[in-house]
């Protein structure tokens, strides 16, 4: 596909927009304004792109535990993916956002968790696409012939709170907090009811995976970033709610480290057991 199977260039996508084996998904979203992403999509998007919403499509309703963005009902997500023409292990899915992979990487991880490897992210996102002079439209895509998407779960890519508690302090296991350093240190907590981090976690902020223009940093930089962790038997990764942690999981894969696992509930799930009677 390209020199990096996980991230593709604007030029590559522009040359393959008419490929029937390529489906483009717009994942723009704002935690501060949950309807913003869809409004932006309806105003302007890459031709042929479908929209998947973090809250409605890529998460399930919030409960007492499980965090602020619990994993979606995977059978329902599989039906949605099929409805936009995605066939398991056949269709190449290209996801993009405008948030340094924050939300597109969630779809990337979910697809891989569901057994679908043919997925990549658009380097530099929608803003980069526009800056490059590539065409956009407000026309909604014509529904394709439905695909067949049957989830084939890779349960080893996921951990829950019990697994984190049981294994986080083992010498061969690393627990990675993906949030900003101030939140990791407990100096600032804008969202969750408790500040701080899971005991024993080390901090690798997810925004370090890209530059300020939302472009993926080089392979050498990704490898250097994880140099001290590369021999770990298991790397459990979390963030606030299991969304931006996926950017770090992407970085690990790019660096050739395949031991990354998502703690989907993340800090918001961990907090839920520290409040009241748990």
mmCIF file of C-alpha atoms in Angstrom:
data_model
loop_
_atom_site.group_PDB
_atom_site.id
_atom_site.type_symbol
_atom_site.label_atom_id
_atom_site.label_comp_id
_atom_site.label_asym_id
_atom_site.label_seq_id
_atom_site.Cartn_x
_atom_site.Cartn_y
_atom_site.Cartn_z
ATOM 1 C CA UNK A 1 0.000 0.000 0.000
ATOM 2 C CA UNK A 2 2.624 2.515 1.146
ATOM 3 C CA UNK A 3 5.869 2.447 3.080
ATOM 4 C CA UNK A 4 3.779 2.317 6.258
ATOM 5 C CA UNK A 5 0.833 -0.065 6.252
ATOM 6 C CA UNK A 6 -0.777 1.697 9.212
ATOM 7 C CA UNK A 7 -0.869 5.261 7.873
ATOM 8 C CA UNK A 8 -1.402 6.382 4.269
ATOM 9 C CA UNK A 9 -0.620 9.631 2.505
ATOM 10 C CA UNK A 10 -3.079 12.121 1.059
ATOM 11 C CA UNK A 11 -1.739 11.431 -2.430
ATOM 12 C CA UNK A 12 -2.286 7.702 -2.069
ATOM 13 C CA UNK A 13 -5.874 8.195 -0.947
ATOM 14 C CA UNK A 14 -6.586 10.698 -3.722
ATOM 15 C CA UNK A 15 -5.413 8.115 -6.244
ATOM 16 C CA UNK A 16 -7.591 5.366 -4.763
ATOM 17 C CA UNK A 17 -10.869 7.147 -3.993
ATOM 18 C CA UNK A 18 -12.593 5.289 -6.823
ATOM 19 C CA UNK A 19 -11.281 1.886 -5.786
ATOM 20 C CA UNK A 20 -14.304 -0.294 -4.911
ATOM 21 C CA UNK A 21 -12.164 -2.115 -2.356
ATOM 22 C CA UNK A 22 -11.543 1.104 -0.380
ATOM 23 C CA UNK A 23 -14.041 2.576 2.085
ATOM 24 C CA UNK A 24 -13.287 5.923 3.738
ATOM 25 C CA UNK A 25 -14.646 6.725 7.205
ATOM 26 C CA UNK A 26 -14.827 10.188 8.757
ATOM 27 C CA UNK A 27 -14.314 9.945 12.542
ATOM 28 C CA UNK A 28 -14.205 13.631 13.475
ATOM 29 C CA UNK A 29 -15.496 14.303 16.963
ATOM 30 C CA UNK A 30 -15.230 16.760 19.832
ATOM 31 C CA UNK A 31 -15.480 15.743 23.479
ATOM 32 C CA UNK A 32 -16.574 19.303 24.296
ATOM 33 C CA UNK A 33 -19.288 19.360 21.616
ATOM 34 C CA UNK A 34 -20.376 15.791 20.774
ATOM 35 C CA UNK A 35 -22.442 16.866 17.761
ATOM 36 C CA UNK A 36 -19.644 18.920 16.164
ATOM 37 C CA UNK A 37 -18.102 16.069 14.199
ATOM 38 C CA UNK A 38 -21.296 15.169 12.410
ATOM 39 C CA UNK A 39 -22.033 18.821 11.683
ATOM 40 C CA UNK A 40 -18.587 19.181 10.172
ATOM 41 C CA UNK A 41 -19.111 16.042 8.132
ATOM 42 C CA UNK A 42 -22.394 17.293 6.722
ATOM 43 C CA UNK A 43 -20.741 20.573 5.767
ATOM 44 C CA UNK A 44 -17.652 19.097 4.133
ATOM 45 C CA UNK A 45 -15.880 15.750 3.915
ATOM 46 C CA UNK A 46 -13.731 13.616 1.636
ATOM 47 C CA UNK A 47 -15.753 12.369 -1.315
ATOM 48 C CA UNK A 48 -17.334 9.010 -0.601
ATOM 49 C CA UNK A 49 -16.589 9.098 3.120
ATOM 50 C CA UNK A 50 -19.116 7.733 5.604
ATOM 51 C CA UNK A 51 -19.418 9.067 9.135
ATOM 52 C CA UNK A 52 -19.056 7.016 12.305
ATOM 53 C CA UNK A 53 -19.673 8.772 15.615
ATOM 54 C CA UNK A 54 -17.552 8.084 18.700
ATOM 55 C CA UNK A 55 -20.529 8.043 21.055
ATOM 56 C CA UNK A 56 -23.195 6.449 18.865
ATOM 57 C CA UNK A 57 -21.160 4.031 16.766
ATOM 58 C CA UNK A 58 -17.771 3.419 18.386
ATOM 59 C CA UNK A 59 -18.930 3.253 22.033
ATOM 60 C CA UNK A 60 -21.849 1.885 24.005
ATOM 61 C CA UNK A 61 -23.925 3.741 26.606
ATOM 62 C CA UNK A 62 -22.150 4.705 29.812
ATOM 63 C CA UNK A 63 -22.867 2.604 32.882
ATOM 64 C CA UNK A 64 -21.777 2.646 36.500
ATOM 65 C CA UNK A 65 -18.489 0.995 35.552
ATOM 66 C CA UNK A 66 -16.725 0.512 32.248
ATOM 67 C CA UNK A 67 -15.578 4.082 31.730
ATOM 68 C CA UNK A 68 -16.834 7.046 29.732
ATOM 69 C CA UNK A 69 -16.560 5.294 26.362
ATOM 70 C CA UNK A 70 -17.278 1.587 26.843
ATOM 71 C CA UNK A 71 -16.611 -0.584 23.829
ATOM 72 C CA UNK A 72 -19.571 -0.756 21.442
ATOM 73 C CA UNK A 73 -21.859 -3.699 20.897
ATOM 74 C CA UNK A 74 -19.652 -5.435 18.351
ATOM 75 C CA UNK A 75 -22.469 -7.240 16.565
ATOM 76 C CA UNK A 76 -24.175 -3.887 15.988
ATOM 77 C CA UNK A 77 -20.917 -2.286 14.872
ATOM 78 C CA UNK A 78 -20.344 -5.192 12.505
ATOM 79 C CA UNK A 79 -23.752 -4.536 10.952
ATOM 80 C CA UNK A 80 -22.935 -0.851 10.540
ATOM 81 C CA UNK A 81 -19.616 -1.678 8.912
ATOM 82 C CA UNK A 82 -21.347 -4.088 6.539
ATOM 83 C CA UNK A 83 -23.984 -1.461 5.694
ATOM 84 C CA UNK A 84 -21.295 0.868 4.327
ATOM 85 C CA UNK A 85 -19.821 -1.855 2.160
ATOM 86 C CA UNK A 86 -17.060 -3.254 4.347
ATOM 87 C CA UNK A 87 -16.280 -6.941 3.944
ATOM 88 C CA UNK A 88 -14.282 -8.736 6.623
ATOM 89 C CA UNK A 89 -10.578 -8.954 5.721
ATOM 90 C CA UNK A 90 -11.216 -7.746 2.170
ATOM 91 C CA UNK A 91 -12.103 -4.049 2.202
ATOM 92 C CA UNK A 92 -9.379 -1.541 2.966
ATOM 93 C CA UNK A 93 -10.785 0.950 5.493
ATOM 94 C CA UNK A 94 -9.208 4.409 5.606
ATOM 95 C CA UNK A 95 -10.153 6.397 8.706
ATOM 96 C CA UNK A 96 -9.509 10.067 9.350
ATOM 97 C CA UNK A 97 -10.254 12.751 11.911
ATOM 98 C CA UNK A 98 -8.976 16.227 12.763
ATOM 99 C CA UNK A 99 -7.525 15.395 16.163
ATOM 100 C CA UNK A 100 -4.094 13.828 15.649
ATOM 101 C CA UNK A 101 -5.609 10.345 15.183
ATOM 102 C CA UNK A 102 -7.498 10.523 18.510
ATOM 103 C CA UNK A 103 -10.795 9.193 17.166
ATOM 104 C CA UNK A 104 -9.719 7.525 13.923
ATOM 105 C CA UNK A 105 -7.349 5.339 15.938
ATOM 106 C CA UNK A 106 -10.316 4.132 17.988
ATOM 107 C CA UNK A 107 -11.855 2.739 14.800
ATOM 108 C CA UNK A 108 -8.435 1.375 13.751
ATOM 109 C CA UNK A 109 -8.140 -0.524 17.032
ATOM 110 C CA UNK A 110 -11.749 -1.737 17.012
ATOM 111 C CA UNK A 111 -11.399 -3.147 13.512
ATOM 112 C CA UNK A 112 -8.218 -5.003 14.436
ATOM 113 C CA UNK A 113 -9.849 -6.254 17.644
ATOM 114 C CA UNK A 114 -12.700 -7.538 15.465
ATOM 115 C CA UNK A 115 -10.235 -9.420 13.272
ATOM 116 C CA UNK A 116 -9.984 -6.937 10.389
ATOM 117 C CA UNK A 117 -6.388 -5.955 9.580
ATOM 118 C CA UNK A 118 -7.027 -3.968 6.418
ATOM 119 C CA UNK A 119 -7.317 -0.560 8.033
ATOM 120 C CA UNK A 120 -5.122 2.530 7.916
ATOM 121 C CA UNK A 121 -5.263 6.162 9.009
ATOM 122 C CA UNK A 122 -4.968 9.243 6.808
ATOM 123 C CA UNK A 123 -1.797 11.124 7.683
ATOM 124 C CA UNK A 124 -2.432 14.765 8.682
ATOM 125 C CA UNK A 125 -6.184 14.167 8.824
ATOM 126 C CA UNK A 126 -8.906 16.242 7.207
ATOM 127 C CA UNK A 127 -7.113 19.560 7.733
ATOM 128 C CA UNK A 128 -4.063 18.172 5.959
ATOM 129 C CA UNK A 129 -6.266 16.935 3.121
ATOM 130 C CA UNK A 130 -7.713 20.405 2.690
ATOM 131 C CA UNK A 131 -4.320 22.096 3.023
ATOM 132 C CA UNK A 132 -3.048 19.877 0.243
ATOM 133 C CA UNK A 133 -5.741 21.179 -2.078
ATOM 134 C CA UNK A 134 -7.557 17.864 -2.363
ATOM 135 C CA UNK A 135 -11.290 18.006 -3.123
ATOM 136 C CA UNK A 136 -14.052 17.927 -0.537
ATOM 137 C CA UNK A 137 -17.826 17.709 -0.849
ATOM 138 C CA UNK A 138 -21.027 17.984 1.148
ATOM 139 C CA UNK A 139 -22.693 15.246 -0.918
ATOM 140 C CA UNK A 140 -23.572 12.134 1.049
ATOM 141 C CA UNK A 141 -22.181 8.914 -0.411
ATOM 142 C CA UNK A 142 -24.447 6.672 -2.407
ATOM 143 C CA UNK A 143 -25.173 3.547 -0.361
ATOM 144 C CA UNK A 144 -23.053 0.667 -1.536
ATOM 145 C CA UNK A 145 -24.062 -2.914 -1.904
ATOM 146 C CA UNK A 146 -23.889 -4.174 1.684
ATOM 147 C CA UNK A 147 -20.799 -6.038 2.694
ATOM 148 C CA UNK A 148 -20.499 -9.026 4.987
ATOM 149 C CA UNK A 149 -18.729 -8.276 8.232
ATOM 150 C CA UNK A 150 -18.445 -11.029 10.812
ATOM 151 C CA UNK A 151 -16.448 -10.067 13.931
ATOM 152 C CA UNK A 152 -13.660 -12.507 14.818
ATOM 153 C CA UNK A 153 -12.596 -11.192 18.201
ATOM 154 C CA UNK A 154 -8.977 -11.094 19.274
ATOM 155 C CA UNK A 155 -9.576 -11.159 23.003
ATOM 156 C CA UNK A 156 -5.846 -11.021 23.747
ATOM 157 C CA UNK A 157 -5.796 -7.355 22.658
ATOM 158 C CA UNK A 158 -8.046 -6.290 25.543
ATOM 159 C CA UNK A 159 -7.681 -6.174 29.320
ATOM 160 C CA UNK A 160 -10.147 -5.243 32.044
ATOM 161 C CA UNK A 161 -9.640 -3.794 35.505
ATOM 162 C CA UNK A 162 -9.104 -7.206 37.083
ATOM 163 C CA UNK A 163 -6.313 -8.032 34.647
ATOM 164 C CA UNK A 164 -4.716 -4.648 35.251
ATOM 165 C CA UNK A 165 -4.807 -5.095 39.025
ATOM 166 C CA UNK A 166 -3.474 -8.647 38.798
ATOM 167 C CA UNK A 167 -0.606 -8.050 36.381
ATOM 168 C CA UNK A 168 0.431 -4.380 36.433
ATOM 169 C CA UNK A 169 3.205 -4.876 39.002
ATOM 170 C CA UNK A 170 4.772 -7.954 37.425
ATOM 171 C CA UNK A 171 8.351 -7.278 36.286
ATOM 172 C CA UNK A 172 7.674 -8.233 32.663
ATOM 173 C CA UNK A 173 4.522 -6.095 32.410
ATOM 174 C CA UNK A 174 4.341 -2.347 31.711
ATOM 175 C CA UNK A 175 1.305 -0.146 32.353
ATOM 176 C CA UNK A 176 1.231 2.952 30.140
ATOM 177 C CA UNK A 177 -0.816 6.084 30.873
ATOM 178 C CA UNK A 178 -1.438 7.950 27.595
ATOM 179 C CA UNK A 179 -2.766 11.224 28.988
ATOM 180 C CA UNK A 180 -1.088 14.605 29.183
ATOM 181 C CA UNK A 181 1.684 14.806 31.819
ATOM 182 C CA UNK A 182 -0.325 17.209 34.004
ATOM 183 C CA UNK A 183 -3.225 14.772 34.224
ATOM 184 C CA UNK A 184 -0.885 11.844 34.826
ATOM 185 C CA UNK A 185 0.758 13.753 37.680
ATOM 186 C CA UNK A 186 -2.632 14.707 39.102
ATOM 187 C CA UNK A 187 -2.038 18.426 38.738
ATOM 188 C CA UNK A 188 -5.089 18.880 36.531
ATOM 189 C CA UNK A 189 -8.172 16.728 35.975
ATOM 190 C CA UNK A 190 -10.786 18.365 33.725
ATOM 191 C CA UNK A 191 -13.039 15.347 33.217
ATOM 192 C CA UNK A 192 -12.846 12.557 35.772
ATOM 193 C CA UNK A 193 -13.770 12.846 39.466
ATOM 194 C CA UNK A 194 -10.348 11.806 40.755
ATOM 195 C CA UNK A 195 -6.948 13.154 39.723
ATOM 196 C CA UNK A 196 -3.786 11.119 39.377
ATOM 197 C CA UNK A 197 -2.892 7.828 37.731
ATOM 198 C CA UNK A 198 -3.014 4.088 38.321
ATOM 199 C CA UNK A 199 -0.173 3.159 40.673
ATOM 200 C CA UNK A 200 2.844 1.866 38.780
ATOM 201 C CA UNK A 201 1.904 3.416 35.433
ATOM 202 C CA UNK A 202 4.465 5.231 33.297
ATOM 203 C CA UNK A 203 3.508 8.221 31.151
ATOM 204 C CA UNK A 204 3.744 8.242 27.345
ATOM 205 C CA UNK A 205 1.491 11.097 26.131
ATOM 206 C CA UNK A 206 -0.466 10.109 23.035
ATOM 207 C CA UNK A 207 0.109 13.433 21.289
ATOM 208 C CA UNK A 208 3.812 12.617 20.961
ATOM 209 C CA UNK A 209 2.955 10.115 18.216
ATOM 210 C CA UNK A 210 2.321 12.971 15.747
ATOM 211 C CA UNK A 211 3.619 16.488 15.181
ATOM 212 C CA UNK A 212 1.590 19.672 15.521
ATOM 213 C CA UNK A 213 0.333 19.229 11.950
ATOM 214 C CA UNK A 214 -1.141 15.817 12.792
ATOM 215 C CA UNK A 215 1.508 14.059 10.746
ATOM 216 C CA UNK A 216 2.909 10.791 11.979
ATOM 217 C CA UNK A 217 6.432 11.076 13.332
ATOM 218 C CA UNK A 218 9.054 8.935 11.596
ATOM 219 C CA UNK A 219 9.509 5.219 12.092
ATOM 220 C CA UNK A 220 12.824 5.898 13.829
ATOM 221 C CA UNK A 221 11.097 8.269 16.254
ATOM 222 C CA UNK A 222 8.354 5.735 17.008
ATOM 223 C CA UNK A 223 10.951 3.053 17.692
ATOM 224 C CA UNK A 224 13.076 5.345 19.840
ATOM 225 C CA UNK A 225 10.020 6.351 21.826
ATOM 226 C CA UNK A 226 9.414 2.798 22.983
ATOM 227 C CA UNK A 227 13.037 1.665 23.192
ATOM 228 C CA UNK A 228 13.011 0.993 26.928
ATOM 229 C CA UNK A 229 9.733 -0.939 26.749
ATOM 230 C CA UNK A 230 10.310 -3.044 23.656
ATOM 231 C CA UNK A 231 11.230 -6.230 25.541
ATOM 232 C CA UNK A 232 8.221 -6.180 27.862
ATOM 233 C CA UNK A 233 6.066 -9.292 27.719
ATOM 234 C CA UNK A 234 2.881 -7.233 27.974
ATOM 235 C CA UNK A 235 2.176 -3.503 27.617
ATOM 236 C CA UNK A 236 -1.221 -2.489 28.963
ATOM 237 C CA UNK A 237 -2.241 0.942 27.700
ATOM 238 C CA UNK A 238 -4.880 3.289 29.062
ATOM 239 C CA UNK A 239 -5.962 6.933 28.854
ATOM 240 C CA UNK A 240 -9.031 8.703 30.206
ATOM 241 C CA UNK A 241 -11.675 6.515 28.572
ATOM 242 C CA UNK A 242 -9.981 4.114 26.156
ATOM 243 C CA UNK A 243 -9.973 6.381 23.109
ATOM 244 C CA UNK A 244 -6.618 8.185 22.808
ATOM 245 C CA UNK A 245 -4.825 5.143 24.228
ATOM 246 C CA UNK A 246 -5.415 3.658 20.779
ATOM 247 C CA UNK A 247 -2.987 6.226 19.331
ATOM 248 C CA UNK A 248 -0.244 4.789 21.524
ATOM 249 C CA UNK A 249 -1.247 1.260 20.508
ATOM 250 C CA UNK A 250 -0.902 2.369 16.891
ATOM 251 C CA UNK A 251 2.561 3.749 17.666
ATOM 252 C CA UNK A 252 3.604 0.483 19.292
ATOM 253 C CA UNK A 253 2.519 -1.490 16.237
ATOM 254 C CA UNK A 254 4.365 0.878 13.908
ATOM 255 C CA UNK A 255 7.473 0.444 16.053
ATOM 256 C CA UNK A 256 7.200 -3.315 15.612
ATOM 257 C CA UNK A 257 6.074 -4.005 19.178
ATOM 258 C CA UNK A 258 3.065 -6.330 19.206
ATOM 259 C CA UNK A 259 2.502 -6.765 22.939
ATOM 260 C CA UNK A 260 0.205 -3.760 23.398
ATOM 261 C CA UNK A 261 -3.232 -4.269 24.934
ATOM 262 C CA UNK A 262 -6.018 -1.796 25.600
ATOM 263 C CA UNK A 263 -7.484 -1.244 29.041
ATOM 264 C CA UNK A 264 -10.723 -0.059 27.499
ATOM 265 C CA UNK A 265 -12.296 1.372 30.639
ATOM 266 C CA UNK A 266 -9.102 3.282 31.421
ATOM 267 C CA UNK A 267 -8.833 5.908 34.164
ATOM 268 C CA UNK A 268 -12.568 6.657 34.145
ATOM 269 C CA UNK A 269 -13.312 2.987 34.872
ATOM 270 C CA UNK A 270 -10.578 2.777 37.512
ATOM 271 C CA UNK A 271 -12.042 5.877 39.221
ATOM 272 C CA UNK A 272 -15.520 4.375 39.293
ATOM 273 C CA UNK A 273 -14.333 1.718 41.725
ATOM 274 C CA UNK A 274 -12.688 4.271 44.023
ATOM 275 C CA UNK A 275 -15.897 6.232 44.641
ATOM 276 C CA UNK A 276 -18.469 5.304 47.246
ATOM 277 C CA UNK A 277 -18.864 1.567 47.666
ATOM 278 C CA UNK A 278 -17.369 0.795 44.258
#
